[in-house]
Amino acid sequence: MEIWKRSRSMKVILTSRIACSEARKLADAYLDNELSIETKRRVLEHTQSCEACRDWIRASARLRHRVQSAVRRLEIPAHFRRELWAALGL
């Protein structure tokens, strides 16, 4: 049984081993560097012996990179940028 504990921005798992389902659930937090050192170590240990989860995390990282690249190439209309900056007080 795994017990979850959430601190401010870190997710912590309080067990010694994790299953594939947990490793995949933690993939986004792992890629965002939001896991505690201990939980990150457990994900890394799991992916060293589980090719499927290692591939899952790599595919998630590639997808993130593609989405981020696409967003950076978007042209933001000048009026929208002005309105956004005004709303943010910039």
CSV table of N, CA, C and O in Angstrom, one decimal:
chain,number,residue,atom,x,y,z
A,1,MET,N,0.8,-1.2,0.0
A,1,MET,CA,0.0,0.0,0.0
A,1,MET,C,0.9,1.2,0.0
A,1,MET,O,1.9,1.3,0.7
A,2,GLU,N,0.5,2.2,-0.8
A,2,GLU,CA,1.3,3.4,-0.9
A,2,GLU,C,0.5,4.5,-0.2
A,2,GLU,O,-0.7,4.6,-0.3
A,3,ILE,N,1.2,5.3,0.5
A,3,ILE,CA,0.6,6.5,1.2
A,3,ILE,C,1.2,7.7,0.6
A,3,ILE,O,2.4,7.9,0.5
A,4,TRP,N,0.3,8.6,0.2
A,4,TRP,CA,0.6,9.9,-0.4
A,4,TRP,C,0.6,11.0,0.7
A,4,TRP,O,-0.3,11.0,1.5
A,5,LYS,N,1.6,11.8,0.6
A,5,LYS,CA,1.7,13.0,1.5
A,5,LYS,C,2.1,14.1,0.6
A,5,LYS,O,3.0,14.1,-0.2
A,6,ARG,N,1.3,15.2,0.7
A,6,ARG,CA,1.6,16.4,-0.2
A,6,ARG,C,2.1,17.5,0.7
A,6,ARG,O,1.5,17.9,1.7
A,7,SER,N,3.3,18.0,0.4
A,7,SER,CA,3.8,19.2,1.0
A,7,SER,C,3.6,20.3,0.0
A,7,SER,O,3.2,20.0,-1.2
A,8,ARG,N,3.9,21.5,0.3
A,8,ARG,CA,3.6,22.7,-0.6
A,8,ARG,C,3.6,22.3,-2.1
A,8,ARG,O,2.6,22.3,-2.7
A,9,SER,N,4.8,22.1,-2.7
A,9,SER,CA,4.8,21.8,-4.1
A,9,SER,C,5.4,20.4,-4.4
A,9,SER,O,5.6,20.1,-5.6
A,10,MET,N,5.7,19.7,-3.4
A,10,MET,CA,6.3,18.4,-3.6
A,10,MET,C,5.3,17.2,-3.3
A,10,MET,O,4.6,17.3,-2.4
A,11,LYS,N,5.4,16.2,-4.1
A,11,LYS,CA,4.6,15.0,-3.9
A,11,LYS,C,5.6,14.0,-3.3
A,11,LYS,O,6.7,13.8,-3.8
A,12,VAL,N,5.2,13.3,-2.2
A,12,VAL,CA,6.1,12.4,-1.5
A,12,VAL,C,5.3,11.0,-1.4
A,12,VAL,O,4.2,11.0,-1.1
A,13,ILE,N,6.0,10.0,-1.8
A,13,ILE,CA,5.5,8.6,-1.6
A,13,ILE,C,6.2,8.0,-0.5
A,13,ILE,O,7.5,8.0,-0.5
A,14,LEU,N,5.5,7.4,0.5
A,14,LEU,CA,6.2,6.8,1.6
A,14,LEU,C,6.1,5.3,1.5
A,14,LEU,O,5.5,4.6,2.4
A,15,THR,N,6.8,4.7,0.5
A,15,THR,CA,7.0,3.3,0.4
A,15,THR,C,8.3,3.0,-0.2
A,15,THR,O,9.0,4.0,-0.6
A,16,SER,N,8.8,1.8,-0.2
A,16,SER,CA,10.1,1.5,-0.8
A,16,SER,C,10.1,1.3,-2.3
A,16,SER,O,11.0,1.6,-2.9
A,17,ARG,N,9.0,0.7,-2.8
A,17,ARG,CA,8.9,0.4,-4.2
A,17,ARG,C,7.7,1.0,-4.8
A,17,ARG,O,6.7,1.2,-4.1
A,18,ILE,N,7.7,1.3,-6.1
A,18,ILE,CA,6.5,1.8,-6.8
A,18,ILE,C,6.2,0.8,-8.0
A,18,ILE,O,7.1,0.2,-8.5
A,19,ALA,N,4.9,0.8,-8.3
A,19,ALA,CA,4.4,0.0,-9.4
A,19,ALA,C,4.4,0.9,-10.7
A,19,ALA,O,4.5,2.1,-10.6
A,20,CYS,N,4.3,0.2,-11.8
A,20,CYS,CA,4.2,0.9,-13.1
A,20,CYS,C,3.1,2.0,-13.1
A,20,CYS,O,3.3,3.1,-13.5
A,21,SER,N,2.0,1.7,-12.5
A,21,SER,CA,0.9,2.7,-12.5
A,21,SER,C,1.3,3.9,-11.8
A,21,SER,O,0.9,5.0,-12.2
A,22,GLU,N,2.0,3.8,-10.7
A,22,GLU,CA,2.4,4.9,-9.9
A,22,GLU,C,3.5,5.7,-10.6
A,22,GLU,O,3.5,6.9,-10.6
A,23,ALA,N,4.4,5.0,-11.2
A,23,ALA,CA,5.5,5.6,-12.0
A,23,ALA,C,4.9,6.5,-13.1
A,23,ALA,O,5.4,7.6,-13.3
A,24,ARG,N,3.9,6.0,-13.7
A,24,ARG,CA,3.3,6.7,-14.8
A,24,ARG,C,2.5,7.9,-14.3
A,24,ARG,O,2.5,9.0,-14.9
A,25,LYS,N,1.8,7.7,-13.2
A,25,LYS,CA,1.1,8.9,-12.6
A,25,LYS,C,2.1,10.0,-12.2
A,25,LYS,O,1.7,11.1,-12.2
A,26,LEU,N,3.3,9.6,-11.8
A,26,LEU,CA,4.3,10.6,-11.3
A,26,LEU,C,5.1,11.2,-12.4
A,26,LEU,O,5.9,12.1,-12.2
A,27,ALA,N,4.9,10.7,-13.7
A,27,ALA,CA,5.7,11.2,-14.8
A,27,ALA,C,5.7,12.7,-14.9
A,27,ALA,O,6.8,13.3,-15.1
A,28,ASP,N,4.6,13.3,-14.9
A,28,ASP,CA,4.5,14.8,-15.1
A,28,ASP,C,5.2,15.5,-13.9
A,28,ASP,O,6.0,16.4,-14.2
A,29,ALA,N,5.0,15.1,-12.7
A,29,ALA,CA,5.7,15.7,-11.6
A,29,ALA,C,7.2,15.4,-11.6
A,29,ALA,O,8.0,16.3,-11.3
A,30,TYR,N,7.6,14.3,-12.1
A,30,TYR,CA,9.0,14.0,-12.3
A,30,TYR,C,9.6,14.9,-13.3
A,30,TYR,O,10.6,15.5,-13.0
A,31,LEU,N,8.9,15.1,-14.4
A,31,LEU,CA,9.5,16.0,-15.5
A,31,LEU,C,9.5,17.4,-15.1
A,31,LEU,O,10.3,18.2,-15.5
A,32,ASP,N,8.5,17.8,-14.2
A,32,ASP,CA,8.5,19.2,-13.7
A,32,ASP,C,9.4,19.4,-12.5
A,32,ASP,O,9.4,20.5,-11.9
A,33,ASN,N,10.1,18.3,-12.1
A,33,ASN,CA,11.0,18.4,-10.9
A,33,ASN,C,10.2,18.8,-9.7
A,33,ASN,O,10.7,19.6,-8.9
A,34,GLU,N,9.0,18.2,-9.5
A,34,GLU,CA,8.2,18.5,-8.3
A,34,GLU,C,8.2,17.4,-7.3
A,34,GLU,O,7.6,17.5,-6.3
A,35,LEU,N,9.0,16.4,-7.5
A,35,LEU,CA,9.0,15.3,-6.6
A,35,LEU,C,10.1,15.5,-5.5
A,35,LEU,O,11.1,16.1,-5.8
A,36,SER,N,9.9,14.9,-4.4
A,36,SER,CA,10.9,14.9,-3.3
A,36,SER,C,12.1,14.1,-3.9
A,36,SER,O,12.0,13.3,-4.8
A,37,ILE,N,13.3,14.3,-3.3
A,37,ILE,CA,14.4,13.5,-3.7
A,37,ILE,C,14.2,12.0,-3.6
A,37,ILE,O,14.5,11.2,-4.5
A,38,GLU,N,13.6,11.6,-2.5
A,38,GLU,CA,13.3,10.2,-2.2
A,38,GLU,C,12.3,9.6,-3.3
A,38,GLU,O,12.5,8.5,-3.8
A,39,THR,N,11.3,10.3,-3.6
A,39,THR,CA,10.3,9.8,-4.6
A,39,THR,C,10.9,9.8,-6.0
A,39,THR,O,10.7,8.9,-6.7
A,40,LYS,N,11.7,10.8,-6.3
A,40,LYS,CA,12.4,10.9,-7.6
A,40,LYS,C,13.4,9.7,-7.7
A,40,LYS,O,13.4,9.0,-8.7
A,41,ARG,N,14.0,9.3,-6.6
A,41,ARG,CA,14.9,8.2,-6.6
A,41,ARG,C,14.2,6.9,-6.9
A,41,ARG,O,14.6,6.1,-7.6
A,42,ARG,N,13.0,6.8,-6.3
A,42,ARG,CA,12.2,5.6,-6.5
A,42,ARG,C,11.7,5.5,-7.9
A,42,ARG,O,11.7,4.4,-8.5
A,43,VAL,N,11.3,6.6,-8.5
A,43,VAL,CA,10.9,6.6,-9.9
A,43,VAL,C,12.1,6.2,-10.8
A,43,VAL,O,12.0,5.3,-11.7
A,44,LEU,N,13.3,6.7,-10.5
A,44,LEU,CA,14.5,6.4,-11.3
A,44,LEU,C,14.8,4.9,-11.1
A,44,LEU,O,15.2,4.2,-12.1
A,45,GLU,N,14.7,4.4,-9.9
A,45,GLU,CA,15.0,3.0,-9.7
A,45,GLU,C,14.0,2.1,-10.5
A,45,GLU,O,14.4,1.1,-11.0
A,46,HIS,N,12.8,2.5,-10.5
A,46,HIS,CA,11.8,1.7,-11.2
A,46,HIS,C,12.1,1.7,-12.7
A,46,HIS,O,12.1,0.7,-13.3
A,47,THR,N,12.4,2.9,-13.2
A,47,THR,CA,12.6,3.0,-14.7
A,47,THR,C,13.9,2.3,-15.1
A,47,THR,O,14.1,2.0,-16.3
A,48,GLN,N,14.9,2.1,-14.2
A,48,GLN,CA,16.1,1.4,-14.5
A,48,GLN,C,15.8,-0.1,-14.9
A,48,GLN,O,16.5,-0.7,-15.7
A,49,SER,N,14.7,-0.6,-14.2
A,49,SER,CA,14.4,-2.0,-14.5
A,49,SER,C,13.1,-2.2,-15.3
A,49,SER,O,12.8,-3.3,-15.6
A,50,CYS,N,12.5,-1.1,-15.6
A,50,CYS,CA,11.2,-1.2,-16.4
A,50,CYS,C,11.3,-0.4,-17.7
A,50,CYS,O,11.2,0.9,-17.7
A,51,GLU,N,11.5,-1.0,-18.8
A,51,GLU,CA,11.7,-0.4,-20.0
A,51,GLU,C,10.4,0.3,-20.5
A,51,GLU,O,10.5,1.4,-21.0
A,52,ALA,N,9.3,-0.2,-20.2
A,52,ALA,CA,8.0,0.4,-20.6
A,52,ALA,C,7.8,1.7,-19.9
A,52,ALA,O,7.4,2.7,-20.6
A,53,CYS,N,8.1,1.8,-18.6
A,53,CYS,CA,7.9,3.1,-17.9
A,53,CYS,C,9.0,4.1,-18.3
A,53,CYS,O,8.7,5.3,-18.4
A,54,ARG,N,10.2,3.6,-18.6
A,54,ARG,CA,11.3,4.5,-19.1
A,54,ARG,C,10.8,5.1,-20.4
A,54,ARG,O,11.0,6.3,-20.6
A,55,ASP,N,10.3,4.3,-21.3
A,55,ASP,CA,9.8,4.7,-22.6
A,55,ASP,C,8.6,5.7,-22.4
A,55,ASP,O,8.5,6.7,-23.1
A,56,TRP,N,7.7,5.4,-21.4
A,56,TRP,CA,6.6,6.3,-21.2
A,56,TRP,C,7.1,7.7,-20.8
A,56,TRP,O,6.6,8.7,-21.3
A,57,ILE,N,8.1,7.8,-19.9
A,57,ILE,CA,8.6,9.1,-19.4
A,57,ILE,C,9.3,9.8,-20.6
A,57,ILE,O,9.1,11.0,-20.7
A,58,ARG,N,10.1,9.0,-21.3
A,58,ARG,CA,10.7,9.7,-22.5
A,58,ARG,C,9.7,10.2,-23.5
A,58,ARG,O,9.9,11.3,-24.0
A,59,ALA,N,8.7,9.4,-23.8
A,59,ALA,CA,7.6,9.9,-24.7
A,59,ALA,C,6.9,11.1,-24.1
A,59,ALA,O,6.6,12.1,-24.9
A,60,SER,N,6.7,11.2,-22.8
A,60,SER,CA,6.1,12.3,-22.2
A,60,SER,C,7.0,13.6,-22.3
A,60,SER,O,6.5,14.7,-22.6
A,61,ALA,N,8.3,13.4,-22.2
A,61,ALA,CA,9.2,14.5,-22.3
A,61,ALA,C,9.2,15.0,-23.7
A,61,ALA,O,9.3,16.2,-23.9
A,62,ARG,N,9.2,14.1,-24.7
A,62,ARG,CA,9.2,14.5,-26.1
A,62,ARG,C,7.9,15.3,-26.4
A,62,ARG,O,8.0,16.3,-27.1
A,63,LEU,N,6.8,14.8,-26.0
A,63,LEU,CA,5.5,15.5,-26.2
A,63,LEU,C,5.6,16.9,-25.6
A,63,LEU,O,5.1,17.8,-26.2
A,64,ARG,N,6.0,17.0,-24.4
A,64,ARG,CA,6.1,18.3,-23.7
A,64,ARG,C,7.0,19.3,-24.5
A,64,ARG,O,6.6,20.4,-24.7
A,65,HIS,N,8.1,18.7,-25.0
A,65,HIS,CA,9.0,19.6,-25.8
A,65,HIS,C,8.3,20.1,-27.1
A,65,HIS,O,8.5,21.2,-27.5
A,66,ARG,N,7.6,19.2,-27.7
A,66,ARG,CA,6.9,19.5,-29.0
A,66,ARG,C,5.8,20.6,-28.7
A,66,ARG,O,5.7,21.6,-29.5
A,67,VAL,N,5.1,20.4,-27.7
A,67,VAL,CA,4.0,21.4,-27.3
A,67,VAL,C,4.7,22.7,-27.0
A,67,VAL,O,4.2,23.8,-27.4
A,68,GLN,N,5.7,22.7,-26.2
A,68,GLN,CA,6.4,24.0,-25.8
A,68,GLN,C,7.0,24.7,-27.0
A,68,GLN,O,6.9,25.9,-27.2
A,69,SER,N,7.5,23.9,-27.9
A,69,SER,CA,8.1,24.5,-29.2
A,69,SER,C,7.0,25.1,-30.0
A,69,SER,O,7.2,26.2,-30.6
A,70,ALA,N,5.9,24.4,-30.1
A,70,ALA,CA,4.7,24.9,-30.9
A,70,ALA,C,4.2,26.2,-30.3
A,70,ALA,O,3.9,27.2,-31.0
A,71,VAL,N,4.1,26.3,-29.0
A,71,VAL,CA,3.6,27.5,-28.3
A,71,VAL,C,4.5,28.6,-28.5
A,71,VAL,O,4.0,29.8,-28.7
A,72,ARG,N,5.8,28.4,-28.5
A,72,ARG,CA,6.8,29.5,-28.7
A,72,ARG,C,6.6,30.1,-30.0
A,72,ARG,O,7.0,31.3,-30.2
A,73,ARG,N,6.2,29.3,-31.0
A,73,ARG,CA,6.1,29.8,-32.4
A,73,ARG,C,4.8,30.5,-32.7
A,73,ARG,O,4.7,31.2,-33.7
A,74,LEU,N,3.9,30.5,-31.8
A,74,LEU,CA,2.6,31.2,-32.0
A,74,LEU,C,2.8,32.7,-32.0
A,74,LEU,O,3.5,33.2,-31.2
A,75,GLU,N,2.1,33.3,-32.9
A,75,GLU,CA,2.1,34.8,-32.9
A,75,GLU,C,0.9,35.2,-32.1
A,75,GLU,O,-0.2,34.8,-32.3
A,76,ILE,N,1.2,36.1,-31.1
A,76,ILE,CA,0.2,36.6,-30.3
A,76,ILE,C,-0.3,38.0,-30.8
A,76,ILE,O,0.6,38.8,-31.1
A,77,PRO,N,-1.5,38.1,-31.1
A,77,PRO,CA,-2.0,39.4,-31.7
A,77,PRO,C,-1.6,40.6,-30.7
A,77,PRO,O,-1.7,40.5,-29.5
A,78,ALA,N,-1.2,41.7,-31.3
A,78,ALA,CA,-0.8,42.9,-30.5
A,78,ALA,C,-1.8,43.3,-29.6
A,78,ALA,O,-1.5,43.7,-28.4
A,79,HIS,N,-3.1,43.4,-30.0
A,79,HIS,CA,-4.2,43.8,-29.1
A,79,HIS,C,-4.3,42.9,-27.9
A,79,HIS,O,-4.5,43.4,-26.8
A,80,PHE,N,-4.2,41.6,-28.1
A,80,PHE,CA,-4.3,40.7,-27.0
A,80,PHE,C,-3.1,40.9,-26.0
A,80,PHE,O,-3.3,40.9,-24.8
A,81,ARG,N,-1.9,41.0,-26.6
A,81,ARG,CA,-0.7,41.3,-25.7
A,81,ARG,C,-0.9,42.5,-24.9
A,81,ARG,O,-0.6,42.5,-23.7
A,82,ARG,N,-1.4,43.6,-25.5
A,82,ARG,CA,-1.6,44.9,-24.8
A,82,ARG,C,-2.6,44.7,-23.6
A,82,ARG,O,-2.4,45.1,-22.5
A,83,GLU,N,-3.7,44.0,-23.9
A,83,GLU,CA,-4.8,43.8,-22.9
A,83,GLU,C,-4.3,42.9,-21.8
A,83,GLU,O,-4.6,43.1,-20.6
A,84,LEU,N,-3.5,41.9,-22.2
A,84,LEU,CA,-2.9,41.0,-21.1
A,84,LEU,C,-2.0,41.7,-20.2
A,84,LEU,O,-2.1,41.6,-19.0
A,85,TRP,N,-1.1,42.5,-20.8
A,85,TRP,CA,-0.1,43.3,-20.0
A,85,TRP,C,-0.9,44.3,-19.1
A,85,TRP,O,-0.5,44.5,-18.0
A,86,ALA,N,-1.9,44.9,-19.7
A,86,ALA,CA,-2.7,45.8,-18.9
A,86,ALA,C,-3.3,45.1,-17.7
A,86,ALA,O,-3.3,45.6,-16.5
A,87,ALA,N,-3.9,44.0,-18.0
A,87,ALA,CA,-4.6,43.2,-16.9
A,87,ALA,C,-3.6,42.8,-15.8
A,87,ALA,O,-3.9,42.7,-14.7
A,88,LEU,N,-2.3,42.5,-16.2
A,88,LEU,CA,-1.3,42.1,-15.3
A,88,LEU,C,-0.6,43.3,-14.6
A,88,LEU,O,0.2,43.1,-13.8
A,89,GLY,N,-0.9,44.5,-15.1
A,89,GLY,CA,-0.3,45.7,-14.5
A,89,GLY,C,1.1,45.9,-15.0
A,89,GLY,O,1.9,46.5,-14.3
A,90,LEU,N,1.4,45.4,-16.2
A,90,LEU,CA,2.8,45.6,-16.7
A,90,LEU,C,2.9,46.7,-17.7
A,90,LEU,O,2.0,47.1,-18.3
